[in-house]
PDB file of C-alpha atoms in Angstrom:
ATOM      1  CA  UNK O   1     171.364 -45.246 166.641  1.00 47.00           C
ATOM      2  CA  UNK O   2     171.429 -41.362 166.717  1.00 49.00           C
ATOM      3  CA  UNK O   3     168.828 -39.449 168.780  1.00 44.00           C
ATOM      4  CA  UNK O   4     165.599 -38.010 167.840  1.00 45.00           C
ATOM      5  CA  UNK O   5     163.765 -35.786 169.610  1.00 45.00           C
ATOM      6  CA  UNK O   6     159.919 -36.177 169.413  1.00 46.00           C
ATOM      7  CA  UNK O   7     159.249 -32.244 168.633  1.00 38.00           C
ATOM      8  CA  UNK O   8     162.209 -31.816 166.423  1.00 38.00           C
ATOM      9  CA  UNK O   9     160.533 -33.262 163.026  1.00 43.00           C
ATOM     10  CA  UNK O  10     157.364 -31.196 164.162  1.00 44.00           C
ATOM     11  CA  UNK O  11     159.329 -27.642 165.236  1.00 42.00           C
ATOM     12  CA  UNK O  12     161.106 -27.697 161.329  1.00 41.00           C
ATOM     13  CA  UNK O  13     158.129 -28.880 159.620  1.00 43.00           C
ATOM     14  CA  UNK O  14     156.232 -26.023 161.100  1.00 45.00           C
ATOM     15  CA  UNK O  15     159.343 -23.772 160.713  1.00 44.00           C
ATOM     16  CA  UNK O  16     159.851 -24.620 157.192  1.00 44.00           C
ATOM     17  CA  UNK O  17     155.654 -23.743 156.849  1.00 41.00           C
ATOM     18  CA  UNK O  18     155.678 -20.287 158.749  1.00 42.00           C
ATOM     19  CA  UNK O  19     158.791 -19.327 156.203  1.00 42.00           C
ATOM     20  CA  UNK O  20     157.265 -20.211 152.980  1.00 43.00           C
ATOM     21  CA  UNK O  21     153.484 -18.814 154.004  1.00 44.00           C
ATOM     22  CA  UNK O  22     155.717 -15.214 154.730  1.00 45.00           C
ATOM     23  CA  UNK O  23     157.295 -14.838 151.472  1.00 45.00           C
ATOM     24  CA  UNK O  24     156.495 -12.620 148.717  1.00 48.00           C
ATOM     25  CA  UNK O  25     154.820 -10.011 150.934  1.00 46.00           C
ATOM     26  CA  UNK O  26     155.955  -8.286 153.577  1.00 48.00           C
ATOM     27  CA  UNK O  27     154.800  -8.745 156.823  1.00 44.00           C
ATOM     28  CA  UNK O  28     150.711  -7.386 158.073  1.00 47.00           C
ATOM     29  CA  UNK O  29     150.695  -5.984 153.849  1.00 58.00           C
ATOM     30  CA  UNK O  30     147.710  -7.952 151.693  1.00 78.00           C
ATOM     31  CA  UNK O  31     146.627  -6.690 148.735  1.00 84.00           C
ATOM     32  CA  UNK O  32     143.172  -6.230 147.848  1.00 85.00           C
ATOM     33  CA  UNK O  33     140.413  -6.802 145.463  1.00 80.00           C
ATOM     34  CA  UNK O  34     140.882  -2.560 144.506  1.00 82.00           C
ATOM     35  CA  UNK O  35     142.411  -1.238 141.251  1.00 82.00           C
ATOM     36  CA  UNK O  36     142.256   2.295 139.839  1.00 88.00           C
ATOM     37  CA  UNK O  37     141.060   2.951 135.982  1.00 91.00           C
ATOM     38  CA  UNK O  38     143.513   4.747 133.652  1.00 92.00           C
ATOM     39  CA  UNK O  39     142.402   8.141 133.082  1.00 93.00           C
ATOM     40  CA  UNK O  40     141.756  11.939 133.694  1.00 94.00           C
ATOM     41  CA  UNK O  41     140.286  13.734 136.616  1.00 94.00           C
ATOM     42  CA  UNK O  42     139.341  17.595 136.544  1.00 95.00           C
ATOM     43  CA  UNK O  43     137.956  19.788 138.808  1.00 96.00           C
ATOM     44  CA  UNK O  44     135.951  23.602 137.353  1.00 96.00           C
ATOM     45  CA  UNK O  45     136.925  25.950 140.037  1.00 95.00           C
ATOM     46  CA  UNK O  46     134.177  27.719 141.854  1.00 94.00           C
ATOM     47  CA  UNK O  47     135.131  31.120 139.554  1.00 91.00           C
ATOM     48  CA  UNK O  48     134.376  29.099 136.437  1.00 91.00           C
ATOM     49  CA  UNK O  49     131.514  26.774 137.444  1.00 91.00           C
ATOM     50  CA  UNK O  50     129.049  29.249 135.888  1.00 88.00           C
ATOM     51  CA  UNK O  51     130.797  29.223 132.142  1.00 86.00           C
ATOM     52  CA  UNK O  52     130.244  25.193 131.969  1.00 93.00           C
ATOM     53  CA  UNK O  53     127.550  22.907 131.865  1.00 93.00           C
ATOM     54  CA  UNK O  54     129.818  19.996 130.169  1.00 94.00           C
ATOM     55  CA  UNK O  55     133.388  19.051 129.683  1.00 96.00           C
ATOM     56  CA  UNK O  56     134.673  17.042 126.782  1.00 96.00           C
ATOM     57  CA  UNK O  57     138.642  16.085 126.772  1.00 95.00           C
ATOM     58  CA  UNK O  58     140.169  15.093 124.140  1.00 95.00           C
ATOM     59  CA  UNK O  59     143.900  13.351 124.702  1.00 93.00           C
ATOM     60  CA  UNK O  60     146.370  13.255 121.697  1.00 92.00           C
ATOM     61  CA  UNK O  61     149.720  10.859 121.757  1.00 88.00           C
ATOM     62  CA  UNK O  62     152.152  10.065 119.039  1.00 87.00           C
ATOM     63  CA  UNK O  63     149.315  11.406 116.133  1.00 87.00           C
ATOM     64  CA  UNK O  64     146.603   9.560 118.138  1.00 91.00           C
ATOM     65  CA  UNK O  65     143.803  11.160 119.790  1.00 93.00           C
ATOM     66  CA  UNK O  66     140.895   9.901 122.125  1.00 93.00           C
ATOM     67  CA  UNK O  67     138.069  12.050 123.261  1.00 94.00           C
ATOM     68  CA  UNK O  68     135.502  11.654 126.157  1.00 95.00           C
ATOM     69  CA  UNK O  69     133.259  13.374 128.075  1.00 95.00           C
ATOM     70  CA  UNK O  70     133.931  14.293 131.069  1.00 95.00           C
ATOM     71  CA  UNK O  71     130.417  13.416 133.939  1.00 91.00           C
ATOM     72  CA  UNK O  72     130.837  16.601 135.976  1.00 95.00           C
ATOM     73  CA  UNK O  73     128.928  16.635 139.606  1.00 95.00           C
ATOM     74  CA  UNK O  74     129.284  18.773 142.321  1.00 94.00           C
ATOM     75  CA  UNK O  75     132.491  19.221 144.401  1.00 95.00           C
ATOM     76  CA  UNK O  76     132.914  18.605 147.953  1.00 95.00           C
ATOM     77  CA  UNK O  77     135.187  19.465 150.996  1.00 93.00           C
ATOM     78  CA  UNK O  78     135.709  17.632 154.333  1.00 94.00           C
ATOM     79  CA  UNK O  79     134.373  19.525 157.077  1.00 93.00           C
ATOM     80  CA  UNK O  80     136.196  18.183 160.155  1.00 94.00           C
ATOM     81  CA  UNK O  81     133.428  16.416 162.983  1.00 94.00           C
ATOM     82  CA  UNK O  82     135.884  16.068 165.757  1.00 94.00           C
ATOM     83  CA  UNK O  83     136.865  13.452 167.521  1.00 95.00           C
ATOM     84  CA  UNK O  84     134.931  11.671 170.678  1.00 93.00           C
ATOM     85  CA  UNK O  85     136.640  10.379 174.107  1.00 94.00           C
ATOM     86  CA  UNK O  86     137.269   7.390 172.785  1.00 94.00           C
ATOM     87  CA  UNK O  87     139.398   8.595 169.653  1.00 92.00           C
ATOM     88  CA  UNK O  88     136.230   7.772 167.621  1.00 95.00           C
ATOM     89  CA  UNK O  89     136.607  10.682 164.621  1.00 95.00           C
ATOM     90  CA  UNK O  90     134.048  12.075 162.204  1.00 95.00           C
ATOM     91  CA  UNK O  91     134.234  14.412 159.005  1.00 94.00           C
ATOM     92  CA  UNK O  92     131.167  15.516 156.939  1.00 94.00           C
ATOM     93  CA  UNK O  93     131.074  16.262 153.094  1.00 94.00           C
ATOM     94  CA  UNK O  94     129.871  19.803 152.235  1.00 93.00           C
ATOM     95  CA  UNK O  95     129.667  21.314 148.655  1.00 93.00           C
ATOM     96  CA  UNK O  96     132.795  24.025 148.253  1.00 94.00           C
ATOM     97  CA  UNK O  97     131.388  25.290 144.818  1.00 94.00           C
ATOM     98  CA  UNK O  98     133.279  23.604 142.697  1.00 96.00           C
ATOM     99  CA  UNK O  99     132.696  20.968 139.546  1.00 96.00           C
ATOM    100  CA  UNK O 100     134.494  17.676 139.653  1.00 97.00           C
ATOM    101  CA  UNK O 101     134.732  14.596 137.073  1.00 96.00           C
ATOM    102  CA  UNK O 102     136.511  11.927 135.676  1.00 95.00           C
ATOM    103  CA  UNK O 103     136.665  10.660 132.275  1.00 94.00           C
ATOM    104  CA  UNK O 104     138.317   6.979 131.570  1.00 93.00           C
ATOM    105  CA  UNK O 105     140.585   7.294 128.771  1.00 90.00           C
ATOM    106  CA  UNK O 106     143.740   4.949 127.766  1.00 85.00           C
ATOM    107  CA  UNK O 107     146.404   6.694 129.361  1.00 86.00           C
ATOM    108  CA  UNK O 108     149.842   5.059 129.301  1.00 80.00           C
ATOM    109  CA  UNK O 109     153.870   6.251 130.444  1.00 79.00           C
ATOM    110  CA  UNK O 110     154.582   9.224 128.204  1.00 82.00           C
ATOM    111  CA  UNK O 111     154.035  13.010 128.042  1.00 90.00           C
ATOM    112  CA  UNK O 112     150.173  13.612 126.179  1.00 92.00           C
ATOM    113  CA  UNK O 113     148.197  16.618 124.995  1.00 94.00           C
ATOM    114  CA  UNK O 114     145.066  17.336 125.986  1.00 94.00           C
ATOM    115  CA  UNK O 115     142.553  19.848 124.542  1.00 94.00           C
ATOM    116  CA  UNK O 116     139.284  20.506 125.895  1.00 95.00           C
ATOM    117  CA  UNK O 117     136.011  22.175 125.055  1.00 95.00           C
ATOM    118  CA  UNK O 118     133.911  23.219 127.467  1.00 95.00           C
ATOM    119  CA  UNK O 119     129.912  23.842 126.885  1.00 95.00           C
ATOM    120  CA  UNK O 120     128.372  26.869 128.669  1.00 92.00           C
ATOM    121  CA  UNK O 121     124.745  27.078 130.152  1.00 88.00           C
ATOM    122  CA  UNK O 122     123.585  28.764 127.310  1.00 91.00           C
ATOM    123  CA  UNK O 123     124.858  26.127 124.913  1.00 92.00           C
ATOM    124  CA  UNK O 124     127.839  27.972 124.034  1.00 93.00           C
ATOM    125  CA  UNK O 125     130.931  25.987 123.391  1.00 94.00           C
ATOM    126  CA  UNK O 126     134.699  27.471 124.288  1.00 93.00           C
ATOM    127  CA  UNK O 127     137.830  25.738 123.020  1.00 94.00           C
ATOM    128  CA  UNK O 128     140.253  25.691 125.698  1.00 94.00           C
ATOM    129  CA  UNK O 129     144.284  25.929 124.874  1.00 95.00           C
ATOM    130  CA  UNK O 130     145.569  22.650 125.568  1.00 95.00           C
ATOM    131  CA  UNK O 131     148.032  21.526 128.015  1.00 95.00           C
ATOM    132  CA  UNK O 132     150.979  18.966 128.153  1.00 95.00           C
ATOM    133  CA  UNK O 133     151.252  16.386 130.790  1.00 93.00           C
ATOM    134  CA  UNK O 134     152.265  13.359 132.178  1.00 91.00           C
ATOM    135  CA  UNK O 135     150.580  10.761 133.361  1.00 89.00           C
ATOM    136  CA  UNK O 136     150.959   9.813 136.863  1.00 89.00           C
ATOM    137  CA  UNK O 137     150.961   6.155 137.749  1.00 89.00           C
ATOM    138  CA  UNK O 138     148.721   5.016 140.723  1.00 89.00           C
ATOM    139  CA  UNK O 139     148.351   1.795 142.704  1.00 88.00           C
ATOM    140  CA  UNK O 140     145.848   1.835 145.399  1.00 87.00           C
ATOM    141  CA  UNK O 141     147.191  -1.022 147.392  1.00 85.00           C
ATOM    142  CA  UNK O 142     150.345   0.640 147.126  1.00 85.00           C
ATOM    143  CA  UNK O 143     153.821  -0.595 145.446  1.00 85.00           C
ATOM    144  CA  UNK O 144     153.496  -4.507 146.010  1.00 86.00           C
ATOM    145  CA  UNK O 145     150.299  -5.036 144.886  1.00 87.00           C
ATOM    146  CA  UNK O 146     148.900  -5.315 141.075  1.00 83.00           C
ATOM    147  CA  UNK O 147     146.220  -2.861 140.310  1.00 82.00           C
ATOM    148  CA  UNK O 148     148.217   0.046 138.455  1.00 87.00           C
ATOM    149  CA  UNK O 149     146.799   2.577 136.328  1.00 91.00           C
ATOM    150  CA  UNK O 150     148.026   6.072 134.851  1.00 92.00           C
ATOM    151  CA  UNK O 151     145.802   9.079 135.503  1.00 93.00           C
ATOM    152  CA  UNK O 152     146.389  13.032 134.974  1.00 93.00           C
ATOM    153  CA  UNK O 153     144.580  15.871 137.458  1.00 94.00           C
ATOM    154  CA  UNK O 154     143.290  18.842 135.886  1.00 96.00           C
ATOM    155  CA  UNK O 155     142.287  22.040 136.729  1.00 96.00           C
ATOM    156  CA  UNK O 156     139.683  24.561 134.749  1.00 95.00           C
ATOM    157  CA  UNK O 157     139.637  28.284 136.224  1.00 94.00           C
ATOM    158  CA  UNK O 158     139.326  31.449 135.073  1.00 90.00           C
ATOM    159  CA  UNK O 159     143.050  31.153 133.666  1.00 91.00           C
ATOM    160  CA  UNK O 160     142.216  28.223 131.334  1.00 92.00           C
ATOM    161  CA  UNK O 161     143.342  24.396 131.715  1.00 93.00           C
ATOM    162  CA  UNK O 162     146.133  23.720 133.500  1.00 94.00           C
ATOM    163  CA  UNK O 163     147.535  19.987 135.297  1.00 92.00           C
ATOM    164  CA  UNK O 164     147.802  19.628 138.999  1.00 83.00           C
TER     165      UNK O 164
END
C-alpha cells in the first residue's frame, strides 16, 4: 500500500485551481465594462473659433459617404493643482479658447476622405478642402481586452483641415 500524504490531494487540487483561474489574462490586468465608439474627433483652434458656429463632416470610403454633425463645446486645458504631503495631486480644467467635438461615424481599417463644411456666426457656410486619413484603432482597456473602435483626430485652423 503506497503512501499518501493528507495535504497532497489538497496542495494539487488547489494548485491545479490557482493555474486555471490565471489563464487568459495576465497577471493584476482585468478588463472593464469601457469601450470607445468608432468615430471622429476635431478640435477649432482658438484663431478660428470665431469663423464657426457648427461643424458638419462628411467621411467618403470606396464611393460611400456618411455625414454628421459634429456637437462642438468649449475646449479645455489642465491647469496643474500640485501635489499635497501625502502625494495626494490635483489638476483643474480651464477653457484655452478652443472648440472641441466628436461626431460618431462608422469608421473601419482603411485610408478615408473627409470633407467638411463649417457654418460661421453669421450663418455663412465655408467648404473646407478635404483631407485623407487613417483611422486609428483604440482600445481603452488596452491590447487584451475587447472594446476596439477606429477613430481619426482633426484639426480646423486658420490653414484649413488637417489630421493629428
Amino acid at each position: 500500500m503506497p503512501f499518501r500524504a493528507p495535504w497532497l490531494r489538497s496542495a494539487v487540487f488547489g494548485g491545479t485551481l490557482l493555474l486555471a483561474g490565471g489563464c487568459g489574462a495576465p497577471f493584476g490586468a482585468g478588463c472593464t465594462a469601457v469601450g470607445a465608439v468608432d468615430g471622429v474627433s476635431t478640435t477649432v483652434a482658438a484663431d478660428s473659433v470665431r469663423g464657426v458656429a457648427a461643424l458638419e463632416l462628411e467621411v467618403c470610403r470606396e464611393g460611400r459617404c456618411t455625414k454628421a454633425d459634429v456637437a462642438l463645446s468649449a475646449g479645455t486645458e489642465s491647469v496643474d493643482q500640485g501635489c499635497d504631503d501625502d502625494g495626494i495631486c490635483a489638476a483643474s480644467a480651464s477653457p484655452d479658447g478652443t472648440l472641441v467635438g466628436f461626431a460618431p461615424l462608422d469608421l473601419s481599417a482603411g485610408e478615408v476622405e473627409i470633407r467638411a463644411t463649417a457654418t460661421g456666426r453669421d450663418g455663412q457656410t465655408r467648404v473646407l478642402a478635404p483631407v485623407r486619413a487613417t483611422a486609428e484603432v483604440v482600445r481603452p482597456n488596452g491590447p487584451q481586452c475587447p472594446g476596439e473602435a477606429h477613430q481619426l483626430a482633426l484639426t480646423l485652423d486658420s490653414e484649413g483641415l488637417s489630421t493629428r
